Tab-separated table of C-alpha atoms in Angstrom:
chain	number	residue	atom	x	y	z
A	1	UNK	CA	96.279	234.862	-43.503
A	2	UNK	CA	99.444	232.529	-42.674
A	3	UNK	CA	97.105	230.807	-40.568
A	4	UNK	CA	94.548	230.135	-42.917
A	5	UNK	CA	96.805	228.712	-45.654
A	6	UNK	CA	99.129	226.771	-44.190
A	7	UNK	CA	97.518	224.010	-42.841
A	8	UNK	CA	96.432	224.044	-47.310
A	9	UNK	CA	99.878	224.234	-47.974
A	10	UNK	CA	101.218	221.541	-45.748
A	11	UNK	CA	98.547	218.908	-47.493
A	12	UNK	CA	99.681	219.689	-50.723
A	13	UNK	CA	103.213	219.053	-49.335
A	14	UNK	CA	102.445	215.965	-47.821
A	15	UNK	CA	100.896	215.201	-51.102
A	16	UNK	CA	103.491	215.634	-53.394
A	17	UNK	CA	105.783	214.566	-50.741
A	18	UNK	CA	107.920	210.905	-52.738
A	19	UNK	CA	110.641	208.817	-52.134
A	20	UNK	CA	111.633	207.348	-55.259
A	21	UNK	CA	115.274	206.700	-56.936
A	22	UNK	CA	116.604	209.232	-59.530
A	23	UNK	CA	119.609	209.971	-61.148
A	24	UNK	CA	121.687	213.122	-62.314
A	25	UNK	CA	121.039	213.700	-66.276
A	26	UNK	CA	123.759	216.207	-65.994
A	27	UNK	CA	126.428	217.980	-64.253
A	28	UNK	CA	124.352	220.071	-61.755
A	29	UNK	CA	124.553	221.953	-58.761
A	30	UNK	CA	123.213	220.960	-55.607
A	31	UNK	CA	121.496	224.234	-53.462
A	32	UNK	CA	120.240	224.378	-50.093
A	33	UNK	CA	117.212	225.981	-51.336
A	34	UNK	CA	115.375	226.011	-54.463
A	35	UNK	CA	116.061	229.728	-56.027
A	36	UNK	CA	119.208	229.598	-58.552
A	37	UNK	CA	121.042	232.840	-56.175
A	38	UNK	CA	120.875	229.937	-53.349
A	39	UNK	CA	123.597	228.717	-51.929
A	40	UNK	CA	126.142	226.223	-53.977
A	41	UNK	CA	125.950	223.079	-51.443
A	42	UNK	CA	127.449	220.518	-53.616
A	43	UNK	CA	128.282	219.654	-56.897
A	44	UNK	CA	126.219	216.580	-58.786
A	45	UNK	CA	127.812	214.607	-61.277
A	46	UNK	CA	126.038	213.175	-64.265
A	47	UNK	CA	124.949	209.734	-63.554
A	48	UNK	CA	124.709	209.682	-59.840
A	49	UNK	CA	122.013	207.887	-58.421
A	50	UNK	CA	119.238	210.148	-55.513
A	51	UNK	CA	116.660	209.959	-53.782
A	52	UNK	CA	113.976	212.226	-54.738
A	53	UNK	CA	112.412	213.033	-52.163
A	54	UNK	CA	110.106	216.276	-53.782
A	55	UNK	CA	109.271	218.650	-56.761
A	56	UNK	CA	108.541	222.244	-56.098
A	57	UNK	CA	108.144	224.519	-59.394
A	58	UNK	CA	111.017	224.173	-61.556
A	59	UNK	CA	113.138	222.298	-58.391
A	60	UNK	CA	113.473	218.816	-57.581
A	61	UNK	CA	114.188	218.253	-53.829
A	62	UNK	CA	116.624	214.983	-53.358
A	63	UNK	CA	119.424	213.139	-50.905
A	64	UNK	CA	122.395	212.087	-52.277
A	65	UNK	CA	124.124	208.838	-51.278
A	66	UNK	CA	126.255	211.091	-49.110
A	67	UNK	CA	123.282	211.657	-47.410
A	68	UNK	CA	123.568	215.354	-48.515
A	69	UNK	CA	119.872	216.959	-48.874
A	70	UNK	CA	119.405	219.985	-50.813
A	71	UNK	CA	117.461	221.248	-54.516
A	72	UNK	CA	118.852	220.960	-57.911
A	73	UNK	CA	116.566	221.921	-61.240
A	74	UNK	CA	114.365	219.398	-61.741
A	75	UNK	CA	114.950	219.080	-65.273
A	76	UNK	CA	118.652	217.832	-64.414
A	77	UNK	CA	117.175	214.609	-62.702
A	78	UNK	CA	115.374	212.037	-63.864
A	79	UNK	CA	113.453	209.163	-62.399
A	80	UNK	CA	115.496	206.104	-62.740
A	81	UNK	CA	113.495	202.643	-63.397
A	82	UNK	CA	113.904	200.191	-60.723
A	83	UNK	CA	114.700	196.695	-62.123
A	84	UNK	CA	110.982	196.694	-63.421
A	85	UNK	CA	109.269	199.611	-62.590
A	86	UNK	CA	105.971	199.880	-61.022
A	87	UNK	CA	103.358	196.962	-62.338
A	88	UNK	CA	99.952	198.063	-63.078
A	89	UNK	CA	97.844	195.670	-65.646
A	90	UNK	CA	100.881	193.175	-65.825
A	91	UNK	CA	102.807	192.084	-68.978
A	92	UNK	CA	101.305	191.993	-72.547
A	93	UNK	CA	100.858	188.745	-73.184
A	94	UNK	CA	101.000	188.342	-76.619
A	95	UNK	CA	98.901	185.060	-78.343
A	96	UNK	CA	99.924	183.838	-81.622
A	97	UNK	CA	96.540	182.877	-82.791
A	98	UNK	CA	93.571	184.181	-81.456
A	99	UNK	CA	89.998	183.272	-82.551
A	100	UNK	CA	87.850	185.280	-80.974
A	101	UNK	CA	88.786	188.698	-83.265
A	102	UNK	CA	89.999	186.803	-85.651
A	103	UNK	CA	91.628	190.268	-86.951
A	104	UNK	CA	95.381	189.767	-86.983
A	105	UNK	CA	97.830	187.276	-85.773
A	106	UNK	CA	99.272	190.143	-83.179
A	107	UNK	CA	96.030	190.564	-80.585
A	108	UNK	CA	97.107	191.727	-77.513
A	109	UNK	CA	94.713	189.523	-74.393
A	110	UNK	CA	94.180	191.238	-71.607
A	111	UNK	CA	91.169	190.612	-70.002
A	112	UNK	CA	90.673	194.218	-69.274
A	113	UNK	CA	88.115	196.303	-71.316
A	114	UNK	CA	89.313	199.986	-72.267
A	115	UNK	CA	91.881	201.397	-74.871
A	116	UNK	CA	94.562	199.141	-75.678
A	117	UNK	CA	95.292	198.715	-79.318
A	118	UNK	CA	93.226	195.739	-80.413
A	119	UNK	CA	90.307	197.123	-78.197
A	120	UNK	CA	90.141	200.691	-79.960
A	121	UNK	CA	90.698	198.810	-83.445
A	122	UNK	CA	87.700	196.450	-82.492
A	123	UNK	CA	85.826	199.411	-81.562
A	124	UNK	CA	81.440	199.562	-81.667
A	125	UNK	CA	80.907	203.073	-82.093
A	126	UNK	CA	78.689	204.465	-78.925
A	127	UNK	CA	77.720	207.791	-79.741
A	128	UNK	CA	75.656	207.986	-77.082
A	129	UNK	CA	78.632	208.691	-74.877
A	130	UNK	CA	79.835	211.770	-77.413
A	131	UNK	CA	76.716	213.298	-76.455
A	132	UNK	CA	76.712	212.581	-73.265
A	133	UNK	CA	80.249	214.058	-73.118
A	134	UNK	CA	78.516	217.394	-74.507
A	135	UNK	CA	76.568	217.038	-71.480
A	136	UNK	CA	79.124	217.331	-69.258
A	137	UNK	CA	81.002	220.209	-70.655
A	138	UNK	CA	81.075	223.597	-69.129
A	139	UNK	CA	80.319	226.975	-70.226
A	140	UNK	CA	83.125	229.939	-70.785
A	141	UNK	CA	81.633	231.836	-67.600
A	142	UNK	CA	81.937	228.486	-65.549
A	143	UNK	CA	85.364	227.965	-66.590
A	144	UNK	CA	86.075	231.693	-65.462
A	145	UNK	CA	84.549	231.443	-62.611
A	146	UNK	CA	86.194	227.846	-61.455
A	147	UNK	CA	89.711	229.519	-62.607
A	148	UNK	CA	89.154	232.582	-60.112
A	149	UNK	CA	88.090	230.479	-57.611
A	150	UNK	CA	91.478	228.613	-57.538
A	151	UNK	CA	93.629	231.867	-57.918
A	152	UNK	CA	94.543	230.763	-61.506
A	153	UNK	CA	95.248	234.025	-63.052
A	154	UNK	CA	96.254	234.334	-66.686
A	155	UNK	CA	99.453	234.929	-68.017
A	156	UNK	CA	100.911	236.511	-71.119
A	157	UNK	CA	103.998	234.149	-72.403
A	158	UNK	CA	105.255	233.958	-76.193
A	159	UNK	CA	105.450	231.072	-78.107
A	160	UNK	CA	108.518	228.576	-77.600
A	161	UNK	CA	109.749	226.791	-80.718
A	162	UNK	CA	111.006	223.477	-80.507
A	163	UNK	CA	114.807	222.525	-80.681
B	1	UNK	CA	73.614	214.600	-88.208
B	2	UNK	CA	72.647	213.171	-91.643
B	3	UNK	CA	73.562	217.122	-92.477
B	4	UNK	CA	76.962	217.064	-90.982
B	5	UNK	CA	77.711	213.506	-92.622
B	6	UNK	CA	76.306	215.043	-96.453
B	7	UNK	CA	78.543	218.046	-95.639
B	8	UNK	CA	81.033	215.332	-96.057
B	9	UNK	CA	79.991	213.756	-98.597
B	10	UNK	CA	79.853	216.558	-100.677
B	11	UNK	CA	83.221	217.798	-99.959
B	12	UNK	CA	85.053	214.468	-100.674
B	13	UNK	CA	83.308	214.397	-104.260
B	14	UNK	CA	84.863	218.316	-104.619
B	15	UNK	CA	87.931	216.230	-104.950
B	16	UNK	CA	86.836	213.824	-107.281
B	17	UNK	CA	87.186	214.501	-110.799
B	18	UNK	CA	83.613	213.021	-112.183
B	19	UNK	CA	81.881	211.840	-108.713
B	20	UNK	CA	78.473	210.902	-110.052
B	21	UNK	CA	76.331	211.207	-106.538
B	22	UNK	CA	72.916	211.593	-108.109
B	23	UNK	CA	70.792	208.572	-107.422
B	24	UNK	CA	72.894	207.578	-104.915
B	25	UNK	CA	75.375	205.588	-106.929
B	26	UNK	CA	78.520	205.782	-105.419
B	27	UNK	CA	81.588	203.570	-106.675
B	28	UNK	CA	83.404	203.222	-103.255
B	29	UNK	CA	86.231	201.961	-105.048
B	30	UNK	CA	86.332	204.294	-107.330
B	31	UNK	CA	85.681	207.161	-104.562
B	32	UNK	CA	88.722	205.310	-102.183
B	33	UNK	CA	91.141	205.058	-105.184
B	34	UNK	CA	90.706	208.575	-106.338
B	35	UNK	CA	90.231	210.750	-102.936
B	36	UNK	CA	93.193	208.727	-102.061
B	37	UNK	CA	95.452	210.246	-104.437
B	38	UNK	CA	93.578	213.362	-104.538
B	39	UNK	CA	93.977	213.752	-100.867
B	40	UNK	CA	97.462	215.263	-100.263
B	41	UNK	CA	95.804	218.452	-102.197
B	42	UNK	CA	93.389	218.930	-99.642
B	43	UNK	CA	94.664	221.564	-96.929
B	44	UNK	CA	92.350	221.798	-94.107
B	45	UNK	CA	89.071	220.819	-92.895
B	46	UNK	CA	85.381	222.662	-92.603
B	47	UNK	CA	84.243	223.265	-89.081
B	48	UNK	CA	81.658	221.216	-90.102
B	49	UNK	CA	83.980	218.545	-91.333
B	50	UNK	CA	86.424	218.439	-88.069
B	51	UNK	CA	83.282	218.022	-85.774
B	52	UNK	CA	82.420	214.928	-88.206
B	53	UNK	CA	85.482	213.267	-87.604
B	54	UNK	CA	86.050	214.312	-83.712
B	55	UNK	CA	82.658	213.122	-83.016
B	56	UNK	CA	83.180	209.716	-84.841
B	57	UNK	CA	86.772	209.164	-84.051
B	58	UNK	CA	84.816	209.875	-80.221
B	59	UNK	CA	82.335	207.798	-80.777
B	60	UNK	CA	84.691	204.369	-81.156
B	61	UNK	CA	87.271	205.598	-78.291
B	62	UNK	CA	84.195	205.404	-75.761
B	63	UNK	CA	83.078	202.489	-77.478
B	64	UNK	CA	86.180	200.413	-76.196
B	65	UNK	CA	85.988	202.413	-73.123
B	66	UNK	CA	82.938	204.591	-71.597
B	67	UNK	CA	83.084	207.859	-69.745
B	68	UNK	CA	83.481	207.144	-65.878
B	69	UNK	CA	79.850	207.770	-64.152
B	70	UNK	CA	80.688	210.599	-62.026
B	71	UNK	CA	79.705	214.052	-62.840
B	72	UNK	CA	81.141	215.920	-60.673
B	73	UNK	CA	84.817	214.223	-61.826
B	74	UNK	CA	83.514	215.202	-65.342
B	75	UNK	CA	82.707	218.786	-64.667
B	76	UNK	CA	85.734	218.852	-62.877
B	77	UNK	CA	88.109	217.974	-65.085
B	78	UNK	CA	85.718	220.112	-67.988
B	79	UNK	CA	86.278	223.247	-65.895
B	80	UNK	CA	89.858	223.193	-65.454
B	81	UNK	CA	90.370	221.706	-69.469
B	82	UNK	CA	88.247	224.361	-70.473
B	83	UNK	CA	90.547	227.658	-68.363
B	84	UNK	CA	93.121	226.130	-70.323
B	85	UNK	CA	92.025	225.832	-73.638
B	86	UNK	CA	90.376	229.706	-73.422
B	87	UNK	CA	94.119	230.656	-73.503
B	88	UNK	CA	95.125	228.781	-76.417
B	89	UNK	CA	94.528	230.241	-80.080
B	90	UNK	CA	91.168	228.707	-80.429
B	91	UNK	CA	89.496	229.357	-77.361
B	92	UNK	CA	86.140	229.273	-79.455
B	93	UNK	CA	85.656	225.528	-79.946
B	94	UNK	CA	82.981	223.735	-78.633
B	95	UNK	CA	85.666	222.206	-75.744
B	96	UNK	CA	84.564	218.650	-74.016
B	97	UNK	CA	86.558	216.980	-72.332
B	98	UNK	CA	86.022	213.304	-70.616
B	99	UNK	CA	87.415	210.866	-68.101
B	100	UNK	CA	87.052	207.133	-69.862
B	101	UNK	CA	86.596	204.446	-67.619
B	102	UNK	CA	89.798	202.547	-68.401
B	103	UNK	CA	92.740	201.094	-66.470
B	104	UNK	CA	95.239	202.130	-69.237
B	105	UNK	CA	97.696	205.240	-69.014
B	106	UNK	CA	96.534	207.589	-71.802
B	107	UNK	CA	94.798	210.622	-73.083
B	108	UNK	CA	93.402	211.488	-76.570
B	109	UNK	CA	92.442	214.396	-78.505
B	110	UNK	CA	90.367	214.728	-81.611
B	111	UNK	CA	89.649	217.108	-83.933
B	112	UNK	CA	86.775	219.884	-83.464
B	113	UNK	CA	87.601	220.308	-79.134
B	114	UNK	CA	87.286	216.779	-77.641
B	115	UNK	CA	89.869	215.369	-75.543
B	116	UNK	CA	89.536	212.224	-73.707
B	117	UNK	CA	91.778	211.058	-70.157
B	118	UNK	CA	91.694	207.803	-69.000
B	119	UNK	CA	91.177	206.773	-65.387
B	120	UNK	CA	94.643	205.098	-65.385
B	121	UNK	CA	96.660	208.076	-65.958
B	122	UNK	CA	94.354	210.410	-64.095
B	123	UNK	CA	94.840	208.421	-60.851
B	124	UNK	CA	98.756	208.405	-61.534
B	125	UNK	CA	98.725	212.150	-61.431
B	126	UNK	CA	99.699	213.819	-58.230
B	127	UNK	CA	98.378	217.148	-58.824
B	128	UNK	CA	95.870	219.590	-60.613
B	129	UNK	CA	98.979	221.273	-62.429
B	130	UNK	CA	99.966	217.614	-63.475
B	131	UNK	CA	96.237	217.375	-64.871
B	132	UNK	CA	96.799	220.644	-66.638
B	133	UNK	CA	99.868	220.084	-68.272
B	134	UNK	CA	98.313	217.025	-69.655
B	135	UNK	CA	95.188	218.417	-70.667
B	136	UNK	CA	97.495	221.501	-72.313
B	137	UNK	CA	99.223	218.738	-74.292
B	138	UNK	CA	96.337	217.445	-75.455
B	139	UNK	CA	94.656	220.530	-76.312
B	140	UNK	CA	98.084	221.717	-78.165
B	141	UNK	CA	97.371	218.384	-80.615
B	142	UNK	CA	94.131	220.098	-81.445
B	143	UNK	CA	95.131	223.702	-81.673
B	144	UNK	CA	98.024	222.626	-84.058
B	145	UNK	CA	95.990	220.521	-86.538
B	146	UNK	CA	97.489	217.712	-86.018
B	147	UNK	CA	94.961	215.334	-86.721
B	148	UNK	CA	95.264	216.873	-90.435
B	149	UNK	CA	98.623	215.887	-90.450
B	150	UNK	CA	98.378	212.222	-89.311
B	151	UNK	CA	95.668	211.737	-91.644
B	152	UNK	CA	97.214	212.714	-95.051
B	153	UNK	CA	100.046	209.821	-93.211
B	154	UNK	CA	97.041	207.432	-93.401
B	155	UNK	CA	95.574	208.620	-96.521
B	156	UNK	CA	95.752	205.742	-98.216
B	157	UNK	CA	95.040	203.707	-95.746
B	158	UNK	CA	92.068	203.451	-93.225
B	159	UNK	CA	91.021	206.963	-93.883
B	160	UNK	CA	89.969	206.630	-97.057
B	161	UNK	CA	87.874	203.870	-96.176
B	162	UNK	CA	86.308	205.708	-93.762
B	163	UNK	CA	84.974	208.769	-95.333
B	164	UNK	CA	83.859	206.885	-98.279
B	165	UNK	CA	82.174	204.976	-95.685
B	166	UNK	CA	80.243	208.280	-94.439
B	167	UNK	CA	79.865	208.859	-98.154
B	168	UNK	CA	78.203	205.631	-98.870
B	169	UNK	CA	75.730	205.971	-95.711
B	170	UNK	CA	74.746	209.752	-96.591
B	171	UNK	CA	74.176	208.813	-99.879
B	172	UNK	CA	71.445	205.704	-98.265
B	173	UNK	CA	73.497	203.121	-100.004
B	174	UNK	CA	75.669	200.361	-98.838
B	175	UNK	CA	75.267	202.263	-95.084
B	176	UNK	CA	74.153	199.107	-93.200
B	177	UNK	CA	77.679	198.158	-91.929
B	178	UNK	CA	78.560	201.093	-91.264
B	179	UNK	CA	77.090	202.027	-87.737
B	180	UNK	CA	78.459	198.986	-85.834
B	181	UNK	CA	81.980	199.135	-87.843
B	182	UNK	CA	84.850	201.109	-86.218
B	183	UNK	CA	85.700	204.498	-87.951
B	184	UNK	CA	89.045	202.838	-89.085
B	185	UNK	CA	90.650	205.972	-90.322
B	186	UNK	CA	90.159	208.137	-87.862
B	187	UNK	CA	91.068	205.439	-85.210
B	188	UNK	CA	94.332	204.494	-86.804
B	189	UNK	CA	96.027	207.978	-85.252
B	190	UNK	CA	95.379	206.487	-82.487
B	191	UNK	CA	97.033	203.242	-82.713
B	192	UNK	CA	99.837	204.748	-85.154
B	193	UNK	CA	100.408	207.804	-83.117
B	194	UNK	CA	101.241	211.724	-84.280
B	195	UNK	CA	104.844	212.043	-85.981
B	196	UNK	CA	107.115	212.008	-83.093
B	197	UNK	CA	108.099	216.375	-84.018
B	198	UNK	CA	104.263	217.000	-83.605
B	199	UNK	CA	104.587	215.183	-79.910
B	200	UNK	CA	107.704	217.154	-78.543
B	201	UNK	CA	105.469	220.513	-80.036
B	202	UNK	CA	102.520	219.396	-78.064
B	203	UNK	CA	105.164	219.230	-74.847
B	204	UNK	CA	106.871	222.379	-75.768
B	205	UNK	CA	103.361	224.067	-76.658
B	206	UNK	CA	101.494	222.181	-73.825
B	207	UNK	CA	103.545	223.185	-71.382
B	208	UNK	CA	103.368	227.045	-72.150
B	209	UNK	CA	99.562	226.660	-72.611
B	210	UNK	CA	99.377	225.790	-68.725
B	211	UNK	CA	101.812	227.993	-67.800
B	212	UNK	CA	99.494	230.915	-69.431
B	213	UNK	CA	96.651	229.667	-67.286
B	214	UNK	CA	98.441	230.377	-63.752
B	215	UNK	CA	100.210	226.601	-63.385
B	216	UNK	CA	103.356	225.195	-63.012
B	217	UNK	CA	104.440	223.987	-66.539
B	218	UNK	CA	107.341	221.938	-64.992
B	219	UNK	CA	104.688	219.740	-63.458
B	220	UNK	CA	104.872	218.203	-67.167
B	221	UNK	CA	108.228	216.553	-66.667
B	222	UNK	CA	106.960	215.220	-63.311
B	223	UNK	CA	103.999	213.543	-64.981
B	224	UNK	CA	106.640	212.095	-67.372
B	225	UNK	CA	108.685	211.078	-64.845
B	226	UNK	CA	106.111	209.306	-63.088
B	227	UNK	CA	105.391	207.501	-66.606
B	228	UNK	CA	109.386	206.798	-66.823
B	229	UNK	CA	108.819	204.556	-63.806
B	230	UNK	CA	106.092	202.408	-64.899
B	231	UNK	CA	107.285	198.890	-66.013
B	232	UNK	CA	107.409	199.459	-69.858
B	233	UNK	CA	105.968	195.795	-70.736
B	234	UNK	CA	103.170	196.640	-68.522
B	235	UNK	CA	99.909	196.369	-70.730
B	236	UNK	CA	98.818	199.740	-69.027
B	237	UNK	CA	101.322	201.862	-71.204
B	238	UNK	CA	101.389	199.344	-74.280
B	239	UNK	CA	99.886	201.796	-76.423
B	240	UNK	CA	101.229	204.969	-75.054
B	241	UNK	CA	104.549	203.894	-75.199
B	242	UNK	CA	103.958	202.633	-79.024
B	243	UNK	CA	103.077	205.952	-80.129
B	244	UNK	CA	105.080	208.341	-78.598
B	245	UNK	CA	108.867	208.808	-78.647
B	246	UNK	CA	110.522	207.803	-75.570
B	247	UNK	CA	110.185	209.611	-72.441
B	248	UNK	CA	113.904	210.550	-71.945
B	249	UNK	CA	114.063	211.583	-75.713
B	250	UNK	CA	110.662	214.028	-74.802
B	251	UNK	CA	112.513	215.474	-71.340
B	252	UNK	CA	115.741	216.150	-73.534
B	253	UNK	CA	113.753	218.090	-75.938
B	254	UNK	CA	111.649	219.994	-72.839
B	255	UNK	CA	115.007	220.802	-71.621
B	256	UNK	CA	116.866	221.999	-74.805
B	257	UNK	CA	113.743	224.061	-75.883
B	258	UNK	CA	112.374	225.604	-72.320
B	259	UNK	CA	115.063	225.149	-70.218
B	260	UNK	CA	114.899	228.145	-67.691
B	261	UNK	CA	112.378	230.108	-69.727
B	262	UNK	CA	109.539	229.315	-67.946
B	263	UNK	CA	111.082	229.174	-64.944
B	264	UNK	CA	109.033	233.025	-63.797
B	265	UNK	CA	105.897	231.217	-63.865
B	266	UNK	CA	107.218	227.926	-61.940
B	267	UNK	CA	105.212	229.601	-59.140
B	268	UNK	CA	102.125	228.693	-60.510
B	269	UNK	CA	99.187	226.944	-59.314
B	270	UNK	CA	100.738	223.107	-58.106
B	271	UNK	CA	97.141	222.030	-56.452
B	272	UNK	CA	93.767	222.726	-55.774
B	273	UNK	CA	91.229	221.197	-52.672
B	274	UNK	CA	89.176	219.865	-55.920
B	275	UNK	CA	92.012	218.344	-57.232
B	276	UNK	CA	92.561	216.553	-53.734
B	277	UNK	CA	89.107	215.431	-53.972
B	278	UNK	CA	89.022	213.307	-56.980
B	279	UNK	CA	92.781	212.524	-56.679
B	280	UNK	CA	93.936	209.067	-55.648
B	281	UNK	CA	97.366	209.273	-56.111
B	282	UNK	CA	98.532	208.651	-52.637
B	283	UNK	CA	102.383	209.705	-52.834
């Protein structure tokens, strides 16, 4: 059984597995595992800068600058932005006038089709797509039977109001 | 379809005091000025009504962007959208869900079950939990009405426009611009955004939805995260960005409403071989 699922579990690991700058939200503790009756290892102060290195459930796994690796709750570190943070169309450009919409002073070019603001505004309706969206939904049964495929097993959890 | 869109017709004129239909002879002015101010009164939407707008509001999002040609992706992400949404309080909707073919980092719901993902954000997730929490946020929008909500905001703007447009069409007057004319109202939401409370409920809500369906709900403030890091001029996350509050502000309110509490079910489901299949996040 080990056998069979960890060679699974060790993808998923790899997977997940990041490097990426963080910092402490808040005053948290640092454990050397990632269950709260874990071992204290260090305290983190609010505003330090980590490494993460990865997430498991509620647990963020990082290195501090002291070179001190160990879990602290992942909602008590955040990703900090590099100087830029990670490019992936470019900048808006912005155009002050624009002919071709001829809509507003404010069109966004971008030279890439799909759902920025001007495009969705600019919009032909294609409702061939809607149905061919129907087409690709799935039935109750087949969403049963894809959930107890991949161990998803309900669970019963109240409501949580918003603060 | 001419059905659904007289269904419509006939319920905006409930709402007009004197709405002369017979014949045809529709004053869209007259209907626009009137169901404008007449709007706040009206509470909810027909079935029949919500699928109207969903399928329209639909019909212009793939317009700017089609569904990515894959059906397997499509089931895919239908069968795990479609767990999900059996455990919310409407698990009775006709539930479709779609993968557009579009570099930008965003999703979309729509009234009546349809919720749209766009190839940019799906290949920036790192796992099937990630994809749930997503999909449970989107699903929440619906669940919650929303929609309704955003669109008394608009109600005297493109809205109004837009159902008298479906009026006029249904009626077999003044129709002829109609079909190759964006469904203004309903798109606005989408370029003005849900009030900021109804985003940190589809969070809060979201992330117990997925939770319920055997995942990790904290995979929702790694998806967040991962959105924190993106250059915020980027084009990609222009209009996601625009209309929603900022991602710190939406982690501070995951954290002062959830906290620990879900915390029992952090042991979820993180990832799935089908998942790995489609995925091509590569960190």
């Amino acid at each position: 059984m080990m056998l069979k699922t960890l060679p699974i579990a060790l993808m998923f690991t790899a997977a997940a597995a990041l490097a990426e700058p963080g910092s402490v939200a808040r005053n948290t503790e640092l454990k050397d595992k990632p269950f709260l009756d874990a071992k204290t290892t260090a305290k983190l102060a609010a505003g330090s800068p980590v490494d993460i290195i990865n997430r498991q459930g509620a647990w963020i796994q990082l290195k501090t600058r002291e070179g001190q690796t160990g879990w602290a709750k992942l909602l008590n570190i955040r990703s900090s932005n590099t100087s830029q943070g990670v490019s992936i169309l470019g900048a808006v450009t912005k155009v002050a006038s624009v002919a071709k919409t001829g809509s507003s002073g404010n069109t966004v070019t971008t030279g890439v089709k799909g759902l920025s603001e001007e495009q969705i505004r600019n919009a032909k309706a294609n409702p061939e797509e809607v149905e061919r969206m129907y087409e690709y939904s799935v039935s109750e049964t087949d969403a049963r039977k894809y959930a107890s495929q991949n161990k998803l097993v309900a669970q019963k959890i109240a409501d949580i109001a918003v603060k | 379809m001419k059905k659904q869109l007289l269904i419509v017709t006939a319920s905006a004129c409930l709402t007009l005091a004197g709405c002369a239909t017979t014949g045809g002879n529709v004053d869209l002015k007259q209907v626009g000025k009137v169901f404008g101010s007449a709007y706040d009164s009206v509470r909810s939407y027909s079935p029949e009504e919500e699928e109207e707008i969903g399928s329209r509001v639909m019909a212009d999002l793939l317009g700017a962007a089609p569904l990515v040609r894959d059906p397997a992706l499509q089931r895919y992400v239908n069968q795990v959208g479609h767990w999900i949404a059996l455990q919310s309080d409407k698990p009775g909707l006709t539930w479709r869900f779609g993968v557009t073919n579009d570099p930008h980092v965003n999703s979309f719901a729509a009234p009546s079950g349809y919720i749209l993902i766009t190839k940019g954000l799906f290949d920036l997730l790192k796992t099937e939990a990630e994809l749930a929490t997503v999909l449970a946020h989107e699903i929440t929008h619906v669940t919650k009405g929303h929609h309704v909500r955003a669109m008394k905001a608009t109600a005297r703007g493109g809205l109004v426009t837009g159902l008298a447009k479906v009026g006029a069409q249904a009626s077999g007057k003044q129709g002829a611009d109609l079909a190759a004319n964006a469904f203004s109202g309903g798109t606005e939401i989408f370029t003005r955004g849900f009030d900021k409370q109804d985003e940190y409920d589809a969070d809060v809500g979201g992330m117990v939805l997925a939770a319920r369906a055997g995942y990790n709900p904290y995979a929702l403030p790694s998806v967040l995260n991962t959105l924190s890091n993106i250059n915020p001029k980027d084009d990609a996350v222009a209009l996601l960005f625009q209309t929603h509050p900022k991602t710190n502000d939406r982690l501070d309110k995951i954290d002062a409403s959830i906290g620990t509490k879900l915390e029992p079910y952090a042991g979820g489901v993180e990832n799935t071989p089908s998942f790995a299949r489609f995925s091509k996040a590569k960190k």
